[in-house]
Amino acid sequence: MRYLLLFLLPFTAILLQSTIFSFYGIKGTLPDLVLVFVVFFALINGARGGTIYGFLCGLFEDLYLGRFIGVNALSKAFTAYLVGHFQDRVFKENILVALIAVLFSTFINSLLVFFLALFTHEIFNIDMNILIAVIYQSIYNTVLAVPLYLWYYKSSYQGILRPTGER
Amino acid sequence: MLVFTVLLSFLLMHLTSPEREEISIAENLIRDIFTPLQSGVNKFRYNWGGIASVLNNKEVLSQQIQALQKENQELKIENQVLRESQAELKRLRSLLDFQSDSLDSYNLLPARVISRSPNNWYRYLLINKGSKQGIKKGMPVISPEGLVGQVGSVSKESAQVNLITDREVAVGAILQESRETNGIIEGRGDSNLLHMINIPYYSPIKKSDRVISSGLSVTYPRGIDIGVVKNISPEPSGLLLSADIEPVVNFDKLEEVLIITSFQPPEAIQEAEDSEN
């Protein structure tokens, strides 16, 4: 059941981002809920599990987008690896930690996607609009992370997302 | 683990970076799983919008009706004038034995928008018509307002339409009134504005000029409305100008589009005629 939910979270995120959220963007900027769930997972489960989960979620997103496969897989895996590295050194029960992690992760992930887009020749120069979009997305993700983390954290220790061996 | 994922990602990027004619089985499958769900969510949102408008203030609705009635009358008059002009154009064209390439000479297939790009890097729409309905990669897509984009990839039940605001899309364009200034319109990807480049410094281009497709590219028929000139600025070289173009199509509110299924670029028609002779 845990694995099904871990799959359904990015699935639902893409479904909502491509339908409902596309009408409620902040100045046309959409949130990245897939990244938010990847950050939560890495924060609770560590670098190794986070990297695998980030890679799989990013790959799923890439396959849905149908252009350069691997861009989101790599950026989300690397972002999750960085977040997971701090897992043992922070108070995960403090929601502020999760919000700061989401805020910085959005910046890092966007930076990686941007450099990979340069690598694949999808974009050729940095533009002020790109930076503004990254700032808007970071704020959007952080705001949405407040209710989502409250549920995710509780579910990871007491609910359906708790690893099977720990029940 | 990180090294493995990095290597695997780069391998996947390397394999999928060249222009692909078709999407993979996995991409096809994922898109076809999402399509009915997105249609359902979209239908719900659409119906909810209908309920909300009924609950709207009666006064606002009556004002909207009055404005629409006024617009309808103006459009009817404009339509009469245009019908006359069209009949005259047809007569003159037949006199000159001129090949018509106006929009009404193409086969148009209507499609409903079921979803949009879920991220900020790409600008595309997903429509509810796919290879099953004869949609092919590269077909131009329009709306009653103007040019929307081009079919990027096709699955069985749906197709991805890359908007003209996407970074991967470029359109040959001219000024509608003066028929001068061949430029290239590029999507910026990060906003709904377009960027027109390669405009000669002596061009008569000015603010509020209407820009249409030039028909010089092999992708789009000529004469389709693209947008209005918003700003003009010189390029660093000094020999060329560039301009910001505001598209005539409101991509955020697009619910239906029309796919031109019968467009053949002029070169293709010429080649077919040459091979026949």
Coordinates of C-alpha atoms in Angstrom, one line a residue:
Chain A
M1 CA 0.0 0.0 0.0
R2 CA 2.9 2.3 0.9
Y3 CA 4.5 1.8 -2.6
L4 CA 1.2 2.4 -4.3
L5 CA 0.8 5.7 -2.5
L6 CA 4.4 6.7 -3.2
F7 CA 3.6 6.1 -6.9
L8 CA 0.2 7.9 -6.7
L9 CA 1.6 11.1 -5.2
P10 CA 3.7 12.1 -8.3
F11 CA 1.0 10.7 -10.6
T12 CA -1.6 13.0 -9.0
A13 CA 0.8 15.9 -8.9
I14 CA 1.3 15.7 -12.7
L15 CA -2.5 15.3 -13.2
L16 CA -3.3 18.4 -11.1
Q17 CA -0.4 20.5 -12.5
S18 CA -1.5 19.8 -16.1
T19 CA -5.2 20.5 -15.5
I20 CA -6.3 22.6 -12.4
F21 CA -3.0 24.3 -11.5
S22 CA -2.4 25.5 -15.1
F23 CA -5.3 27.9 -14.5
Y24 CA -4.0 29.1 -11.1
G25 CA -0.4 29.9 -11.8
I26 CA 1.4 32.8 -10.1
K27 CA 2.0 35.1 -13.1
G28 CA 1.9 32.0 -15.3
T29 CA 4.3 30.0 -13.1
L30 CA 3.2 26.6 -11.9
P31 CA 4.3 24.8 -8.8
D32 CA 6.4 21.6 -8.9
L33 CA 4.5 19.2 -6.6
V34 CA 6.5 16.2 -7.8
L35 CA 9.7 17.9 -6.5
V36 CA 7.9 18.8 -3.2
F37 CA 7.1 15.1 -2.6
V38 CA 10.7 14.0 -3.6
V39 CA 12.1 16.5 -1.0
F40 CA 9.8 15.2 1.7
F41 CA 10.8 11.6 0.9
A42 CA 14.5 12.4 1.0
L43 CA 14.2 14.4 4.2
I44 CA 12.5 11.4 6.0
N45 CA 14.2 8.5 4.3
G46 CA 17.8 9.8 3.6
A47 CA 20.1 10.2 0.6
R48 CA 20.1 6.7 -0.8
G49 CA 16.3 6.2 -0.9
G50 CA 15.8 9.8 -1.9
T51 CA 18.1 9.5 -4.9
I52 CA 16.2 6.4 -6.2
Y53 CA 12.8 8.0 -5.5
G54 CA 13.8 11.3 -7.1
F55 CA 15.2 9.5 -10.1
L56 CA 12.0 7.4 -10.6
C57 CA 9.7 10.4 -10.1
G58 CA 11.7 12.5 -12.5
L59 CA 11.9 9.7 -15.1
F60 CA 8.1 9.3 -14.9
E61 CA 7.7 13.1 -15.4
D62 CA 10.1 13.0 -18.4
L63 CA 8.2 10.1 -20.0
Y64 CA 5.0 12.0 -19.6
L65 CA 6.5 15.2 -21.1
G66 CA 8.0 13.2 -24.0
R67 CA 10.9 15.4 -24.9
F68 CA 14.4 15.0 -23.4
I69 CA 14.2 12.0 -21.2
G70 CA 16.6 12.1 -18.2
V71 CA 16.5 15.9 -17.5
N72 CA 14.1 15.8 -14.6
A73 CA 15.3 12.3 -13.5
L74 CA 18.8 13.7 -13.0
S75 CA 17.8 17.0 -11.5
K76 CA 15.4 15.4 -9.0
A77 CA 17.8 12.6 -8.1
F78 CA 20.6 15.1 -7.4
T79 CA 18.3 17.4 -5.4
A80 CA 17.0 14.5 -3.3
Y81 CA 20.6 13.3 -2.7
L82 CA 21.6 16.8 -1.3
V83 CA 18.4 17.0 0.9
G84 CA 19.0 13.4 2.1
H85 CA 22.5 14.2 3.1
F86 CA 21.2 16.6 5.8
Q87 CA 18.5 14.1 7.0
D88 CA 20.4 13.1 10.2
R89 CA 21.4 16.6 11.2
V90 CA 18.1 18.4 11.2
F91 CA 14.8 18.3 13.2
K92 CA 12.5 16.8 10.7
E93 CA 9.5 17.3 13.0
N94 CA 10.0 21.1 12.7
I95 CA 7.9 22.2 9.7
L96 CA 10.3 25.1 9.1
V97 CA 13.0 22.7 8.2
A98 CA 10.9 21.1 5.5
L99 CA 9.9 24.5 4.2
I100 CA 13.5 25.7 4.0
A101 CA 14.4 22.4 2.3
V102 CA 11.6 22.9 -0.3
L103 CA 12.6 26.6 -0.9
F104 CA 16.3 25.8 -1.5
S105 CA 15.5 22.6 -3.4
T106 CA 13.4 24.4 -5.9
F107 CA 16.3 26.8 -6.6
I108 CA 18.8 23.9 -6.9
N109 CA 16.5 21.8 -9.1
S110 CA 15.7 24.8 -11.4
L111 CA 19.4 25.6 -11.7
L112 CA 20.1 22.0 -12.7
V113 CA 17.2 21.9 -15.2
F114 CA 18.5 25.1 -16.6
F115 CA 22.1 23.8 -17.1
L116 CA 20.8 20.6 -18.5
A117 CA 18.6 22.6 -20.9
L118 CA 21.8 24.4 -22.0
F119 CA 23.5 21.0 -22.4
T120 CA 20.7 19.7 -24.6
H121 CA 20.6 23.0 -26.5
E122 CA 17.0 23.7 -25.5
I123 CA 17.9 27.2 -24.3
F124 CA 20.8 29.3 -25.2
N125 CA 20.9 32.2 -22.8
I126 CA 19.8 33.1 -19.3
D127 CA 16.9 35.5 -19.1
M128 CA 15.5 37.6 -16.3
N129 CA 12.1 36.0 -16.9
I130 CA 13.6 32.6 -16.1
L131 CA 15.0 33.8 -12.7
I132 CA 11.6 35.5 -11.9
A133 CA 9.8 32.3 -12.7
V134 CA 12.2 30.3 -10.4
I135 CA 11.5 32.8 -7.5
Y136 CA 7.7 32.5 -8.0
Q137 CA 7.9 28.7 -8.2
S138 CA 10.0 28.5 -5.0
I139 CA 7.4 30.6 -3.1
Y140 CA 4.5 28.6 -4.6
N141 CA 6.1 25.3 -3.7
T142 CA 6.9 26.5 -0.1
V143 CA 3.3 27.7 0.5
L144 CA 1.8 24.4 -0.8
A145 CA 4.4 22.4 1.3
V146 CA 2.8 23.7 4.6
P147 CA -0.4 21.5 4.6
L148 CA 1.3 18.8 2.6
Y149 CA 4.2 18.3 5.0
L150 CA 1.9 18.2 8.0
W151 CA 0.1 15.2 6.4
Y152 CA 3.2 13.6 4.9
Y153 CA 5.2 13.7 8.2
K154 CA 2.4 12.2 10.2
S155 CA 1.8 9.5 7.6
S156 CA 5.5 8.6 7.4
Y157 CA 5.7 7.9 11.2
Q158 CA 2.2 6.8 12.1
G159 CA 0.2 6.2 8.9
I160 CA 0.2 4.6 5.5
L161 CA 3.7 5.9 4.4
R162 CA 5.5 4.2 7.4
P163 CA 7.9 1.5 6.2
T164 CA 6.4 -1.9 6.5
G165 CA 9.1 -3.2 8.9
E166 CA 8.4 -0.5 11.4
R167 CA 4.7 -1.1 11.9
Chain B
M1 CA 23.9 5.2 -6.4
L2 CA 24.2 8.9 -7.4
V3 CA 26.9 8.1 -10.0
F4 CA 24.7 5.3 -11.4
T5 CA 21.7 7.7 -11.8
V6 CA 23.8 10.4 -13.3
L7 CA 25.3 8.0 -15.9
L8 CA 21.8 6.5 -16.7
S9 CA 20.3 10.0 -17.0
F10 CA 23.0 11.2 -19.4
L11 CA 22.6 8.0 -21.5
L12 CA 18.8 8.6 -21.7
M13 CA 19.3 12.3 -22.6
H14 CA 21.9 11.3 -25.3
L15 CA 19.4 8.8 -26.8
T16 CA 16.5 11.1 -26.8
S17 CA 18.1 14.4 -27.7
P18 CA 17.9 14.0 -31.5
E19 CA 14.6 14.9 -33.2
R20 CA 12.4 11.9 -32.8
E21 CA 9.7 11.0 -35.3
E22 CA 7.7 9.0 -32.8
I23 CA 7.5 8.7 -29.1
S24 CA 8.4 5.5 -27.3
I25 CA 6.0 2.8 -26.2
A26 CA 6.4 3.9 -22.5
E27 CA 5.7 7.5 -23.3
N28 CA 2.7 6.5 -25.4
L29 CA 1.3 4.3 -22.6
I30 CA 1.8 6.9 -19.9
R31 CA 0.1 9.6 -22.1
D32 CA -2.9 7.3 -22.9
I33 CA -3.3 6.5 -19.2
F34 CA -3.4 10.3 -18.4
T35 CA -5.7 11.3 -21.3
P36 CA -9.1 10.0 -19.9
L37 CA -8.3 11.3 -16.4
Q38 CA -7.3 14.7 -17.7
S39 CA -10.5 14.8 -19.8
G40 CA -12.5 14.0 -16.7
V41 CA -10.8 16.7 -14.6
N42 CA -11.2 19.2 -17.4
K43 CA -14.9 18.4 -17.8
F44 CA -15.4 18.8 -14.1
R45 CA -13.7 22.2 -14.1
Y46 CA -15.7 23.2 -17.1
N47 CA -19.0 22.2 -15.5
W48 CA -18.0 23.9 -12.2
G49 CA -17.4 27.1 -14.2
G50 CA -20.9 26.8 -15.6
I51 CA -22.5 26.4 -12.1
A52 CA -20.4 29.3 -10.8
S53 CA -21.5 31.6 -13.6
V54 CA -25.2 30.9 -12.8
L55 CA -24.5 31.9 -9.3
N56 CA -22.9 35.1 -10.5
N57 CA -24.6 38.5 -10.0
K58 CA -27.6 38.9 -12.2
E59 CA -26.6 42.5 -13.0
V60 CA -23.1 41.4 -14.2
L61 CA -24.7 38.8 -16.5
S62 CA -27.2 41.3 -18.0
Q63 CA -24.3 43.7 -18.7
Q64 CA -22.4 40.9 -20.4
I65 CA -25.4 40.0 -22.5
Q66 CA -25.7 43.6 -23.6
A67 CA -22.1 43.9 -24.5
L68 CA -22.2 40.6 -26.5
Q69 CA -25.4 41.7 -28.3
K70 CA -23.6 44.9 -29.3
E71 CA -20.5 43.0 -30.5
N72 CA -22.7 40.5 -32.4
Q73 CA -24.3 43.4 -34.3
E74 CA -20.9 44.9 -35.2
L75 CA -19.6 41.5 -36.3
K76 CA -22.7 40.9 -38.5
I77 CA -22.0 44.2 -40.3
E78 CA -18.3 43.3 -40.7
N79 CA -19.3 39.9 -41.9
Q80 CA -21.5 41.4 -44.7
V81 CA -18.6 43.6 -45.9
L82 CA -16.1 40.6 -45.7
R83 CA -18.5 38.4 -47.6
E84 CA -18.7 40.9 -50.4
S85 CA -14.9 41.3 -50.5
Q86 CA -14.5 37.5 -50.5
A87 CA -16.9 37.1 -53.5
E88 CA -14.9 39.8 -55.3
L89 CA -11.6 38.2 -54.5
K90 CA -12.9 34.8 -55.8
R91 CA -13.9 36.4 -59.1
L92 CA -10.5 38.2 -59.5
R93 CA -8.7 35.0 -58.5
S94 CA -10.5 32.9 -61.1
L95 CA -9.7 35.6 -63.7
L96 CA -6.0 35.3 -62.9
D97 CA -6.1 31.5 -62.4
F98 CA -4.6 32.0 -59.0
Q99 CA -4.2 29.1 -56.6
S100 CA -6.1 29.8 -53.4
D101 CA -4.4 29.1 -50.1
S102 CA -6.9 30.8 -47.8
L103 CA -7.8 29.0 -44.6
D104 CA -11.2 27.9 -45.8
S105 CA -9.5 25.8 -48.5
Y106 CA -7.9 23.5 -45.8
N107 CA -9.5 20.6 -44.0
L108 CA -9.8 21.6 -40.3
L109 CA -10.3 19.0 -37.6
P110 CA -11.6 20.5 -34.3
A111 CA -10.1 19.1 -31.0
R112 CA -10.6 19.9 -27.3
V113 CA -7.8 20.9 -25.0
I114 CA -7.6 18.4 -22.2
S115 CA -4.4 19.6 -20.4
R116 CA -1.4 21.9 -20.4
S117 CA 2.3 21.5 -19.7
P118 CA 2.7 20.6 -16.1
N119 CA 6.0 22.5 -15.8
N120 CA 7.4 26.0 -16.6
W121 CA 10.0 25.0 -19.2
Y122 CA 7.7 23.8 -21.9
R123 CA 4.7 25.5 -23.5
Y124 CA 2.3 22.9 -24.9
L125 CA -1.3 21.7 -24.9
L126 CA -2.6 18.2 -25.0
I127 CA -5.6 17.6 -27.3
N128 CA -8.1 14.8 -27.4
K129 CA -7.3 13.7 -31.0
G130 CA -4.4 11.4 -31.8
S131 CA -3.1 9.0 -34.5
K132 CA -6.5 7.2 -34.4
Q133 CA -8.1 10.4 -35.9
G134 CA -5.3 10.9 -38.4
I135 CA -3.3 13.4 -36.6
K136 CA 0.4 13.5 -37.6
K137 CA 3.5 15.2 -36.3
G138 CA 4.1 18.6 -37.8
M139 CA 0.4 19.5 -38.6
P140 CA -0.3 23.3 -38.0
V141 CA -2.8 24.1 -35.3
I142 CA -4.9 27.3 -35.2
S143 CA -7.9 28.8 -33.4
P144 CA -10.5 31.2 -34.7
E145 CA -8.3 34.0 -33.3
G146 CA -5.0 33.0 -34.9
L147 CA -2.0 30.7 -34.9
V148 CA -1.7 28.3 -32.0
G149 CA 1.3 26.1 -32.8
Q150 CA 2.3 22.8 -34.3
V151 CA 1.6 19.1 -33.4
G152 CA 4.8 17.9 -31.6
S153 CA 4.2 14.3 -30.8
V154 CA 1.2 12.0 -31.3
S155 CA -0.1 9.1 -29.2
K156 CA -3.1 6.9 -30.1
E157 CA -5.7 9.0 -28.3
S158 CA -4.0 12.4 -27.9
A159 CA -1.5 14.7 -29.4
Q160 CA 0.9 17.3 -27.9
V161 CA 0.6 20.7 -29.6
N162 CA 3.8 22.8 -29.1
L163 CA 2.6 26.4 -28.7
I164 CA 4.2 29.2 -30.7
T165 CA 5.4 30.5 -27.3
D166 CA 7.5 27.4 -26.8
R167 CA 11.3 27.7 -27.2
E168 CA 11.3 24.9 -29.8
V169 CA 8.9 26.7 -32.2
A170 CA 9.8 29.3 -34.8
V171 CA 7.5 30.8 -37.5
G172 CA 8.2 32.9 -40.5
A173 CA 6.3 36.2 -40.3
I174 CA 5.5 39.4 -42.2
L175 CA 3.6 42.6 -41.4
Q176 CA 0.0 42.3 -42.5
E177 CA -0.5 45.8 -43.9
S178 CA 2.8 46.6 -45.6
R179 CA 3.5 42.9 -46.5
E180 CA 7.1 43.8 -45.8
T181 CA 9.6 42.7 -43.3
N182 CA 10.2 39.0 -43.3
G183 CA 11.2 38.1 -39.8
I184 CA 11.3 35.0 -37.6
I185 CA 9.0 34.7 -34.6
E186 CA 10.4 32.6 -31.7
G187 CA 8.7 31.5 -28.5
R188 CA 10.4 32.7 -25.3
G189 CA 9.2 29.7 -23.3
D190 CA 9.1 31.7 -20.1
S191 CA 6.2 34.1 -20.9
N192 CA 3.3 34.4 -23.2
L193 CA 5.1 37.1 -25.3
L194 CA 6.8 36.2 -28.6
H195 CA 10.1 37.5 -30.0
M196 CA 10.5 38.6 -33.6
I197 CA 14.1 38.6 -34.8
N198 CA 16.0 39.2 -38.1
I199 CA 14.1 42.4 -38.9
P200 CA 16.1 44.7 -41.2
Y201 CA 17.0 48.1 -39.6
Y202 CA 15.2 50.0 -42.5
S203 CA 11.9 48.1 -41.8
P204 CA 8.8 50.3 -41.6
I205 CA 7.7 48.2 -38.5
K206 CA 6.0 50.2 -35.8
K207 CA 4.0 49.6 -32.6
S208 CA 0.5 48.0 -33.0
D209 CA 1.4 46.6 -36.4
R210 CA -0.3 43.2 -37.0
V211 CA 2.0 40.3 -37.8
I212 CA 0.9 37.2 -39.8
S213 CA 2.5 34.0 -40.9
S214 CA 4.6 34.5 -44.1
G215 CA 4.1 31.1 -45.6
L216 CA 7.9 30.9 -46.2
S217 CA 8.4 28.2 -43.7
V218 CA 7.4 24.7 -44.6
T219 CA 5.3 24.3 -41.4
Y220 CA 2.5 26.9 -41.6
P221 CA 0.2 28.3 -44.3
R222 CA 0.5 32.0 -44.9
G223 CA -1.9 34.6 -43.7
I224 CA -2.6 33.3 -40.2
D225 CA -2.8 36.0 -37.5
I226 CA 0.0 35.8 -35.0
G227 CA 0.0 38.9 -32.9
V228 CA 0.6 42.6 -32.5
V229 CA 3.9 44.5 -32.2
K230 CA 4.4 45.7 -28.6
N231 CA 8.0 46.9 -28.5
I232 CA 10.8 47.4 -31.0
S233 CA 14.5 47.4 -30.0
P234 CA 17.8 47.4 -32.0
E235 CA 20.0 44.3 -31.9
P236 CA 23.5 44.8 -30.6
S237 CA 24.9 44.4 -34.2
G238 CA 23.0 47.6 -35.2
L239 CA 21.9 46.1 -38.5
L240 CA 18.9 44.3 -37.3
L241 CA 15.9 45.0 -35.1
S242 CA 13.9 42.7 -32.8
A243 CA 10.4 43.1 -31.5
D244 CA 8.2 41.8 -28.7
I245 CA 4.9 40.5 -30.1
E246 CA 1.8 40.0 -28.1
P247 CA -0.1 37.0 -29.5
V248 CA -3.7 37.4 -30.6
V249 CA -4.5 34.0 -29.1
N250 CA -5.0 33.8 -25.3
F251 CA -3.3 30.5 -24.7
D252 CA -4.4 30.3 -21.1
K253 CA -8.1 30.3 -22.0
L254 CA -7.9 28.1 -25.1
E255 CA -10.6 25.4 -24.8
E256 CA -10.8 24.2 -28.5
V257 CA -8.3 24.3 -31.4
L258 CA -8.4 23.4 -35.1
I259 CA -5.8 21.2 -36.7
I260 CA -5.1 21.8 -40.4
T261 CA -4.9 18.2 -41.6
S262 CA -4.5 19.0 -45.3
F263 CA -1.6 21.5 -45.4
Q264 CA 1.2 20.9 -47.8
P265 CA 4.0 23.3 -48.1
P266 CA 4.4 25.0 -51.5
E267 CA 7.6 23.1 -52.2
A268 CA 5.9 19.8 -51.6
I269 CA 3.1 20.7 -54.1
Q270 CA 5.7 21.9 -56.6
E271 CA 7.6 18.6 -56.2
A272 CA 4.4 16.6 -56.7
E273 CA 3.6 18.5 -59.9
D274 CA 7.1 18.2 -61.2
S275 CA 7.1 14.4 -60.7
E276 CA 3.7 14.2 -62.4
N277 CA 5.1 16.0 -65.4

